[in-house]
mmCIF file with all atom_site columns, C-alpha atoms in Angstrom:
data_model
loop_
_atom_site.group_PDB
_atom_site.id
_atom_site.type_symbol
_atom_site.label_atom_id
_atom_site.label_alt_id
_atom_site.label_comp_id
_atom_site.label_asym_id
_atom_site.label_entity_id
_atom_site.label_seq_id
_atom_site.pdbx_PDB_ins_code
_atom_site.Cartn_x
_atom_site.Cartn_y
_atom_site.Cartn_z
_atom_site.occupancy
_atom_site.B_iso_or_equiv
_atom_site.pdbx_formal_charge
_atom_site.auth_seq_id
_atom_site.auth_comp_id
_atom_site.auth_asym_id
_atom_site.auth_atom_id
_atom_site.pdbx_PDB_model_num
ATOM 1   C CA . MET A 1 1   ? -5.093  -25.769 -22.705 1.00 91.00 ? 1   MET A CA 1
ATOM 2   C CA . LEU A 1 2   ? -6.598  -28.428 -20.433 1.00 96.00 ? 2   LEU A CA 1
ATOM 3   C CA . LEU A 1 3   ? -4.858  -26.822 -17.326 1.00 96.00 ? 3   LEU A CA 1
ATOM 4   C CA . PHE A 1 4   ? -6.146  -23.748 -17.940 1.00 97.00 ? 4   PHE A CA 1
ATOM 5   C CA . VAL A 1 5   ? -9.663  -25.083 -18.559 1.00 98.00 ? 5   VAL A CA 1
ATOM 6   C CA . GLU A 1 6   ? -9.188  -26.828 -15.287 1.00 98.00 ? 6   GLU A CA 1
ATOM 7   C CA . GLY A 1 7   ? -7.923  -23.377 -13.916 1.00 98.00 ? 7   GLY A CA 1
ATOM 8   C CA . LEU A 1 8   ? -11.332 -21.920 -14.663 1.00 98.00 ? 8   LEU A CA 1
ATOM 9   C CA . VAL A 1 9   ? -13.182 -24.685 -13.122 1.00 98.00 ? 9   VAL A CA 1
ATOM 10  C CA . MET A 1 10  ? -11.424 -23.859 -10.028 1.00 98.00 ? 10  MET A CA 1
ATOM 11  C CA . CYS A 1 11  ? -12.005 -19.943 -10.424 1.00 98.00 ? 11  CYS A CA 1
ATOM 12  C CA . PHE A 1 12  ? -15.853 -20.719 -11.058 1.00 98.00 ? 12  PHE A CA 1
ATOM 13  C CA . VAL A 1 13  ? -15.816 -22.768 -7.553  1.00 98.00 ? 13  VAL A CA 1
ATOM 14  C CA . LEU A 1 14  ? -14.494 -19.684 -6.087  1.00 98.00 ? 14  LEU A CA 1
ATOM 15  C CA . LEU A 1 15  ? -16.831 -17.330 -8.010  1.00 98.00 ? 15  LEU A CA 1
ATOM 16  C CA . ILE A 1 16  ? -19.659 -19.537 -6.858  1.00 98.00 ? 16  ILE A CA 1
ATOM 17  C CA . VAL A 1 17  ? -18.796 -19.360 -3.251  1.00 97.00 ? 17  VAL A CA 1
ATOM 18  C CA . CYS A 1 18  ? -18.516 -15.677 -3.040  1.00 98.00 ? 18  CYS A CA 1
ATOM 19  C CA . VAL A 1 19  ? -21.687 -15.253 -4.818  1.00 98.00 ? 19  VAL A CA 1
ATOM 20  C CA . VAL A 1 20  ? -23.648 -17.329 -2.678  1.00 97.00 ? 20  VAL A CA 1
ATOM 21  C CA . GLY A 1 21  ? -21.911 -15.892 0.389   1.00 97.00 ? 21  GLY A CA 1
ATOM 22  C CA . ILE A 1 22  ? -23.016 -12.476 -0.716  1.00 97.00 ? 22  ILE A CA 1
ATOM 23  C CA . ALA A 1 23  ? -26.392 -13.181 -1.906  1.00 97.00 ? 23  ALA A CA 1
ATOM 24  C CA . ASN A 1 24  ? -28.064 -11.537 0.698   1.00 96.00 ? 24  ASN A CA 1
ATOM 25  C CA . GLY A 1 25  ? -25.656 -8.738  1.176   1.00 97.00 ? 25  GLY A CA 1
ATOM 26  C CA . PRO A 1 26  ? -21.924 -8.532  1.791   1.00 98.00 ? 26  PRO A CA 1
ATOM 27  C CA . VAL A 1 27  ? -22.236 -8.886  5.461   1.00 98.00 ? 27  VAL A CA 1
ATOM 28  C CA . GLY A 1 28  ? -22.688 -12.437 5.077   1.00 97.00 ? 28  GLY A CA 1
ATOM 29  C CA . LEU A 1 29  ? -18.991 -12.614 4.003   1.00 98.00 ? 29  LEU A CA 1
ATOM 30  C CA . VAL A 1 30  ? -17.804 -9.833  6.253   1.00 98.00 ? 30  VAL A CA 1
ATOM 31  C CA . LEU A 1 31  ? -15.270 -12.807 7.623   1.00 97.00 ? 31  LEU A CA 1
ATOM 32  C CA . LEU A 1 32  ? -13.227 -11.849 4.494   1.00 97.00 ? 32  LEU A CA 1
ATOM 33  C CA . TYR A 1 33  ? -12.715 -8.211  5.777   1.00 97.00 ? 33  TYR A CA 1
ATOM 34  C CA . GLU A 1 34  ? -10.316 -6.760  8.155   1.00 97.00 ? 34  GLU A CA 1
ATOM 35  C CA . ASP A 1 35  ? -10.929 -6.883  11.556  1.00 97.00 ? 35  ASP A CA 1
ATOM 36  C CA . ASP A 1 36  ? -11.883 -3.099  12.097  1.00 97.00 ? 36  ASP A CA 1
ATOM 37  C CA . VAL A 1 37  ? -14.550 -3.544  9.384   1.00 98.00 ? 37  VAL A CA 1
ATOM 38  C CA . GLN A 1 38  ? -15.911 -6.804  11.002  1.00 98.00 ? 38  GLN A CA 1
ATOM 39  C CA . GLN A 1 39  ? -15.976 -5.022  14.420  1.00 98.00 ? 39  GLN A CA 1
ATOM 40  C CA . ARG A 1 40  ? -17.996 -2.141  12.873  1.00 98.00 ? 40  ARG A CA 1
ATOM 41  C CA . VAL A 1 41  ? -20.411 -4.423  11.270  1.00 98.00 ? 41  VAL A CA 1
ATOM 42  C CA . VAL A 1 42  ? -21.055 -6.223  14.641  1.00 98.00 ? 42  VAL A CA 1
ATOM 43  C CA . GLU A 1 43  ? -21.546 -2.554  16.514  1.00 98.00 ? 43  GLU A CA 1
ATOM 44  C CA . LEU A 1 44  ? -24.006 -1.689  13.724  1.00 98.00 ? 44  LEU A CA 1
ATOM 45  C CA . GLY A 1 45  ? -25.741 -4.733  14.394  1.00 98.00 ? 45  GLY A CA 1
ATOM 46  C CA . LEU A 1 46  ? -25.511 -6.316  10.968  1.00 98.00 ? 46  LEU A CA 1
ATOM 47  C CA . ILE A 1 47  ? -24.271 -9.502  12.360  1.00 98.00 ? 47  ILE A CA 1
ATOM 48  C CA . THR A 1 48  ? -22.916 -11.472 15.572  1.00 98.00 ? 48  THR A CA 1
ATOM 49  C CA . LYS A 1 49  ? -19.564 -12.475 16.012  1.00 97.00 ? 49  LYS A CA 1
ATOM 50  C CA . GLU A 1 50  ? -21.143 -15.885 16.580  1.00 98.00 ? 50  GLU A CA 1
ATOM 51  C CA . ARG A 1 51  ? -22.408 -15.632 12.934  1.00 97.00 ? 51  ARG A CA 1
ATOM 52  C CA . ILE A 1 52  ? -19.282 -14.613 11.824  1.00 98.00 ? 52  ILE A CA 1
ATOM 53  C CA . ARG A 1 53  ? -17.631 -17.695 13.374  1.00 98.00 ? 53  ARG A CA 1
ATOM 54  C CA . ARG A 1 54  ? -20.260 -20.141 11.814  1.00 97.00 ? 54  ARG A CA 1
ATOM 55  C CA . ASN A 1 55  ? -19.699 -18.289 8.423   1.00 97.00 ? 55  ASN A CA 1
ATOM 56  C CA . PHE A 1 56  ? -16.074 -18.958 8.804   1.00 97.00 ? 56  PHE A CA 1
ATOM 57  C CA . ILE A 1 57  ? -16.414 -22.495 9.191   1.00 97.00 ? 57  ILE A CA 1
ATOM 58  C CA . LEU A 1 58  ? -18.787 -22.833 6.081   1.00 97.00 ? 58  LEU A CA 1
ATOM 59  C CA . CYS A 1 59  ? -16.994 -20.788 4.149   1.00 97.00 ? 59  CYS A CA 1
ATOM 60  C CA . SER A 1 60  ? -13.740 -22.537 4.930   1.00 96.00 ? 60  SER A CA 1
ATOM 61  C CA . ILE A 1 61  ? -15.409 -25.978 4.163   1.00 97.00 ? 61  ILE A CA 1
ATOM 62  C CA . ALA A 1 62  ? -16.852 -24.470 0.615   1.00 97.00 ? 62  ALA A CA 1
ATOM 63  C CA . LEU A 1 63  ? -13.548 -23.073 -0.170  1.00 95.00 ? 63  LEU A CA 1
ATOM 64  C CA . PHE A 1 64  ? -10.844 -25.816 0.811   1.00 94.00 ? 64  PHE A CA 1
ATOM 65  C CA . VAL A 1 65  ? -12.760 -29.003 0.069   1.00 96.00 ? 65  VAL A CA 1
ATOM 66  C CA . PRO A 1 66  ? -12.751 -28.202 -3.642  1.00 96.00 ? 66  PRO A CA 1
ATOM 67  C CA . LEU A 1 67  ? -8.931  -26.853 -3.290  1.00 93.00 ? 67  LEU A CA 1
ATOM 68  C CA . PHE A 1 68  ? -8.075  -30.223 -1.657  1.00 94.00 ? 68  PHE A CA 1
ATOM 69  C CA . VAL A 1 69  ? -10.329 -32.540 -4.020  1.00 96.00 ? 69  VAL A CA 1
ATOM 70  C CA . LEU A 1 70  ? -10.662 -31.062 -7.346  1.00 97.00 ? 70  LEU A CA 1
ATOM 71  C CA . PRO A 1 71  ? -7.123  -30.337 -8.678  1.00 97.00 ? 71  PRO A CA 1
ATOM 72  C CA . PRO A 1 72  ? -5.866  -34.202 -7.744  1.00 97.00 ? 72  PRO A CA 1
ATOM 73  C CA . LEU A 1 73  ? -9.036  -35.109 -9.436  1.00 97.00 ? 73  LEU A CA 1
ATOM 74  C CA . MET A 1 74  ? -8.194  -33.138 -12.427 1.00 98.00 ? 74  MET A CA 1
ATOM 75  C CA . VAL A 1 75  ? -4.906  -33.748 -12.428 1.00 98.00 ? 75  VAL A CA 1
ATOM 76  C CA . TYR A 1 76  ? -4.386  -37.700 -11.688 1.00 97.00 ? 76  TYR A CA 1
ATOM 77  C CA . GLY A 1 77  ? -7.883  -38.641 -12.631 1.00 96.00 ? 77  GLY A CA 1
ATOM 78  C CA . ILE A 1 78  ? -8.492  -36.810 -16.141 1.00 97.00 ? 78  ILE A CA 1
ATOM 79  C CA . ASN A 1 79  ? -5.026  -35.576 -17.100 1.00 97.00 ? 79  ASN A CA 1
ATOM 80  C CA . GLY A 1 80  ? -3.108  -38.687 -16.156 1.00 96.00 ? 80  GLY A CA 1
ATOM 81  C CA . ALA A 1 81  ? -0.439  -37.541 -14.088 1.00 96.00 ? 81  ALA A CA 1
ATOM 82  C CA . THR A 1 82  ? 2.005   -39.762 -12.653 1.00 93.00 ? 82  THR A CA 1
ATOM 83  C CA . GLY A 1 83  ? 4.246   -39.319 -9.932  1.00 94.00 ? 83  GLY A CA 1
ATOM 84  C CA . PHE A 1 84  ? 4.998   -36.264 -7.752  1.00 97.00 ? 84  PHE A CA 1
ATOM 85  C CA . TRP A 1 85  ? 6.513   -33.887 -10.013 1.00 97.00 ? 85  TRP A CA 1
ATOM 86  C CA . ASP A 1 86  ? 3.808   -34.399 -12.586 1.00 96.00 ? 86  ASP A CA 1
ATOM 87  C CA . GLY A 1 87  ? 1.072   -33.691 -10.314 1.00 97.00 ? 87  GLY A CA 1
ATOM 88  C CA . PHE A 1 88  ? 2.967   -31.007 -8.635  1.00 98.00 ? 88  PHE A CA 1
ATOM 89  C CA . TRP A 1 89  ? 3.511   -28.705 -11.430 1.00 97.00 ? 89  TRP A CA 1
ATOM 90  C CA . GLN A 1 90  ? -0.140  -29.287 -13.050 1.00 98.00 ? 90  GLN A CA 1
ATOM 91  C CA . MET A 1 91  ? -1.906  -28.564 -9.749  1.00 98.00 ? 91  MET A CA 1
ATOM 92  C CA . SER A 1 92  ? 0.438   -25.544 -9.206  1.00 98.00 ? 92  SER A CA 1
ATOM 93  C CA . VAL A 1 93  ? -0.749  -24.085 -12.538 1.00 98.00 ? 93  VAL A CA 1
ATOM 94  C CA . ILE A 1 94  ? -4.246  -24.846 -11.805 1.00 98.00 ? 94  ILE A CA 1
ATOM 95  C CA . LEU A 1 95  ? -4.125  -23.077 -8.413  1.00 97.00 ? 95  LEU A CA 1
ATOM 96  C CA . TRP A 1 96  ? -2.288  -20.201 -9.704  1.00 97.00 ? 96  TRP A CA 1
ATOM 97  C CA . ILE A 1 97  ? -4.574  -19.336 -12.244 1.00 98.00 ? 97  ILE A CA 1
ATOM 98  C CA . GLN A 1 98  ? -7.238  -19.488 -9.865  1.00 98.00 ? 98  GLN A CA 1
ATOM 99  C CA . GLY A 1 99  ? -5.073  -17.384 -7.347  1.00 97.00 ? 99  GLY A CA 1
ATOM 100 C CA . VAL A 1 100 ? -4.578  -14.496 -10.183 1.00 98.00 ? 100 VAL A CA 1
ATOM 101 C CA . PHE A 1 101 ? -8.502  -14.552 -10.695 1.00 98.00 ? 101 PHE A CA 1
ATOM 102 C CA . ASP A 1 102 ? -8.764  -13.966 -7.105  1.00 98.00 ? 102 ASP A CA 1
ATOM 103 C CA . ARG A 1 103 ? -6.586  -11.146 -6.771  1.00 98.00 ? 103 ARG A CA 1
ATOM 104 C CA . LEU A 1 104 ? -7.526  -9.339  -10.036 1.00 97.00 ? 104 LEU A CA 1
ATOM 105 C CA . PHE A 1 105 ? -11.161 -10.108 -10.260 1.00 98.00 ? 105 PHE A CA 1
ATOM 106 C CA . ILE A 1 106 ? -12.426 -10.439 -7.018  1.00 98.00 ? 106 ILE A CA 1
ATOM 107 C CA . ASP A 1 107 ? -10.055 -8.422  -5.138  1.00 97.00 ? 107 ASP A CA 1
ATOM 108 C CA . TRP A 1 108 ? -9.287  -5.853  -7.620  1.00 97.00 ? 108 TRP A CA 1
ATOM 109 C CA . TYR A 1 109 ? -12.317 -5.310  -9.575  1.00 98.00 ? 109 TYR A CA 1
ATOM 110 C CA . TRP A 1 110 ? -15.264 -6.554  -7.809  1.00 98.00 ? 110 TRP A CA 1
ATOM 111 C CA . VAL A 1 111 ? -14.427 -5.677  -4.135  1.00 97.00 ? 111 VAL A CA 1
ATOM 112 C CA . GLY A 1 112 ? -12.191 -2.786  -5.216  1.00 96.00 ? 112 GLY A CA 1
ATOM 113 C CA . LYS A 1 113 ? -14.222 -1.070  -7.831  1.00 96.00 ? 113 LYS A CA 1
ATOM 114 C CA . THR A 1 114 ? -17.931 -2.090  -7.735  1.00 97.00 ? 114 THR A CA 1
ATOM 115 C CA . LYS A 1 115 ? -20.639 -1.549  -4.867  1.00 96.00 ? 115 LYS A CA 1
ATOM 116 C CA . ALA A 1 116 ? -21.335 -5.288  -4.667  1.00 97.00 ? 116 ALA A CA 1
ATOM 117 C CA . TRP A 1 117 ? -19.108 -5.791  -1.425  1.00 98.00 ? 117 TRP A CA 1
ATOM 118 C CA . ASP A 1 118 ? -19.907 -2.031  0.041   1.00 98.00 ? 118 ASP A CA 1
ATOM 119 C CA . ILE A 1 119 ? -21.365 -2.579  3.656   1.00 98.00 ? 119 ILE A CA 1
ATOM 120 C CA . PRO A 1 120 ? -23.505 0.620   4.475   1.00 96.00 ? 120 PRO A CA 1
ATOM 121 C CA . GLY A 1 121 ? -21.676 2.375   7.623   1.00 97.00 ? 121 GLY A CA 1
ATOM 122 C CA . THR A 1 122 ? -18.106 0.954   6.759   1.00 97.00 ? 122 THR A CA 1
ATOM 123 C CA . GLU A 1 123 ? -17.453 3.215   3.654   1.00 95.00 ? 123 GLU A CA 1
ATOM 124 C CA . ASP A 1 124 ? -14.633 5.439   5.822   1.00 97.00 ? 124 ASP A CA 1
ATOM 125 C CA . LEU A 1 125 ? -12.727 2.067   6.253   1.00 97.00 ? 125 LEU A CA 1
ATOM 126 C CA . LYS A 1 126 ? -12.160 1.414   2.540   1.00 96.00 ? 126 LYS A CA 1
ATOM 127 C CA . PRO A 1 127 ? -10.177 0.136   0.798   1.00 96.00 ? 127 PRO A CA 1
ATOM 128 C CA . TYR A 1 128 ? -11.656 -2.942  2.118   1.00 97.00 ? 128 TYR A CA 1
ATOM 129 C CA . ILE A 1 129 ? -8.434  -4.919  1.052   1.00 96.00 ? 129 ILE A CA 1
ATOM 130 C CA . PRO A 1 130 ? -5.403  -2.317  1.966   1.00 96.00 ? 130 PRO A CA 1
ATOM 131 C CA . LEU A 1 131 ? -1.988  -2.398  0.389   1.00 95.00 ? 131 LEU A CA 1
ATOM 132 C CA . LYS A 1 132 ? -0.465  -4.486  3.175   1.00 96.00 ? 132 LYS A CA 1
ATOM 133 C CA . THR A 1 133 ? -3.229  -7.261  3.187   1.00 96.00 ? 133 THR A CA 1
ATOM 134 C CA . LEU A 1 134 ? -3.041  -7.025  -0.850  1.00 95.00 ? 134 LEU A CA 1
ATOM 135 C CA . LEU A 1 135 ? 0.625   -7.938  -0.556  1.00 96.00 ? 135 LEU A CA 1
ATOM 136 C CA . VAL A 1 136 ? 0.098   -10.543 1.844   1.00 96.00 ? 136 VAL A CA 1
ATOM 137 C CA . LYS A 1 137 ? -2.484  -11.948 -0.520  1.00 96.00 ? 137 LYS A CA 1
ATOM 138 C CA . TRP A 1 138 ? -0.387  -11.811 -3.404  1.00 97.00 ? 138 TRP A CA 1
ATOM 139 C CA . THR A 1 139 ? 2.683   -13.430 -1.659  1.00 96.00 ? 139 THR A CA 1
ATOM 140 C CA . SER A 1 140 ? 0.315   -16.191 -0.585  1.00 94.00 ? 140 SER A CA 1
ATOM 141 C CA . THR A 1 141 ? -0.759  -16.835 -4.080  1.00 94.00 ? 141 THR A CA 1
ATOM 142 C CA . VAL A 1 142 ? 2.771   -17.069 -5.358  1.00 95.00 ? 142 VAL A CA 1
ATOM 143 C CA . LEU A 1 143 ? 4.048   -19.417 -2.441  1.00 95.00 ? 143 LEU A CA 1
ATOM 144 C CA . LEU A 1 144 ? 1.279   -20.849 -0.752  1.00 94.00 ? 144 LEU A CA 1
ATOM 145 C CA . ASN A 1 145 ? -0.428  -22.363 -3.869  1.00 95.00 ? 145 ASN A CA 1
ATOM 146 C CA . PRO A 1 146 ? 2.712   -24.343 -4.938  1.00 96.00 ? 146 PRO A CA 1
ATOM 147 C CA . LEU A 1 147 ? 3.026   -25.593 -1.242  1.00 96.00 ? 147 LEU A CA 1
ATOM 148 C CA . ILE A 1 148 ? -0.537  -26.948 -1.137  1.00 95.00 ? 148 ILE A CA 1
ATOM 149 C CA . ALA A 1 149 ? 0.169   -28.413 -4.691  1.00 97.00 ? 149 ALA A CA 1
ATOM 150 C CA . ALA A 1 150 ? 3.577   -30.094 -3.091  1.00 97.00 ? 150 ALA A CA 1
ATOM 151 C CA . ILE A 1 151 ? 1.613   -31.476 -0.162  1.00 96.00 ? 151 ILE A CA 1
ATOM 152 C CA . VAL A 1 152 ? -1.606  -32.633 -2.423  1.00 96.00 ? 152 VAL A CA 1
ATOM 153 C CA . ALA A 1 153 ? 0.888   -34.139 -4.941  1.00 96.00 ? 153 ALA A CA 1
ATOM 154 C CA . GLY A 1 154 ? 2.898   -35.854 -1.782  1.00 96.00 ? 154 GLY A CA 1
ATOM 155 C CA . VAL A 1 155 ? -0.248  -37.116 -0.434  1.00 95.00 ? 155 VAL A CA 1
ATOM 156 C CA . MET A 1 156 ? -1.142  -38.928 -3.643  1.00 93.00 ? 156 MET A CA 1
ATOM 157 C CA . LEU A 1 157 ? 1.859   -40.486 -4.027  1.00 90.00 ? 157 LEU A CA 1
ATOM 158 C CA . LEU A 1 158 ? 0.638   -42.668 -1.096  1.00 90.00 ? 158 LEU A CA 1
ATOM 159 C CA . PHE A 1 159 ? -2.375  -44.203 -2.998  1.00 83.00 ? 159 PHE A CA 1
#
C-alpha cells in the first residue's frame, strides 16, 4: 500500500510539472511534441527555438531531479529498504506507477482526448503522439524505469 501511495506522489509531481508547463498554453511544453509540431509552432511565431531550448532545460530539471531524489528518499528513508535488491524492486514499482500514469492519463487521455494540449495551427499534425512514439514511450516505461531504479539503487550502496 505504501508503494502505491509513493507512486501516486510521483504521479502528482509529474502532473504539477505538466500543469505549470501549460499554464499559459500548451506552447510552453511544445518541447514534448514531435519535431514537426515544434517547427510549425516556431514558423507560426508562437515561440522561438531558443525559448524551446530554455524550456527543455527547465522541464528536464523539474522532471529528473524528483525522479532521482524522491524514490530513494521514500524507499530507503521511509520504507527502510536495505541493500540493492530491496531498493531496486521498490523504486521500480514506484516508477512503473508513474510511467503508467504518464502513458494512460497524460498521453492517452489528457493529450489525446482533450483540447488542453491543442495548439492552434497544428491540428493537421495530430495525433500529437503518433503510434511509433507511443510504442517508444511504453518501451521506455517498461525497460528504462527499472534501469533508472537499478542505477539509483547502485548509487545508494555507495552511501
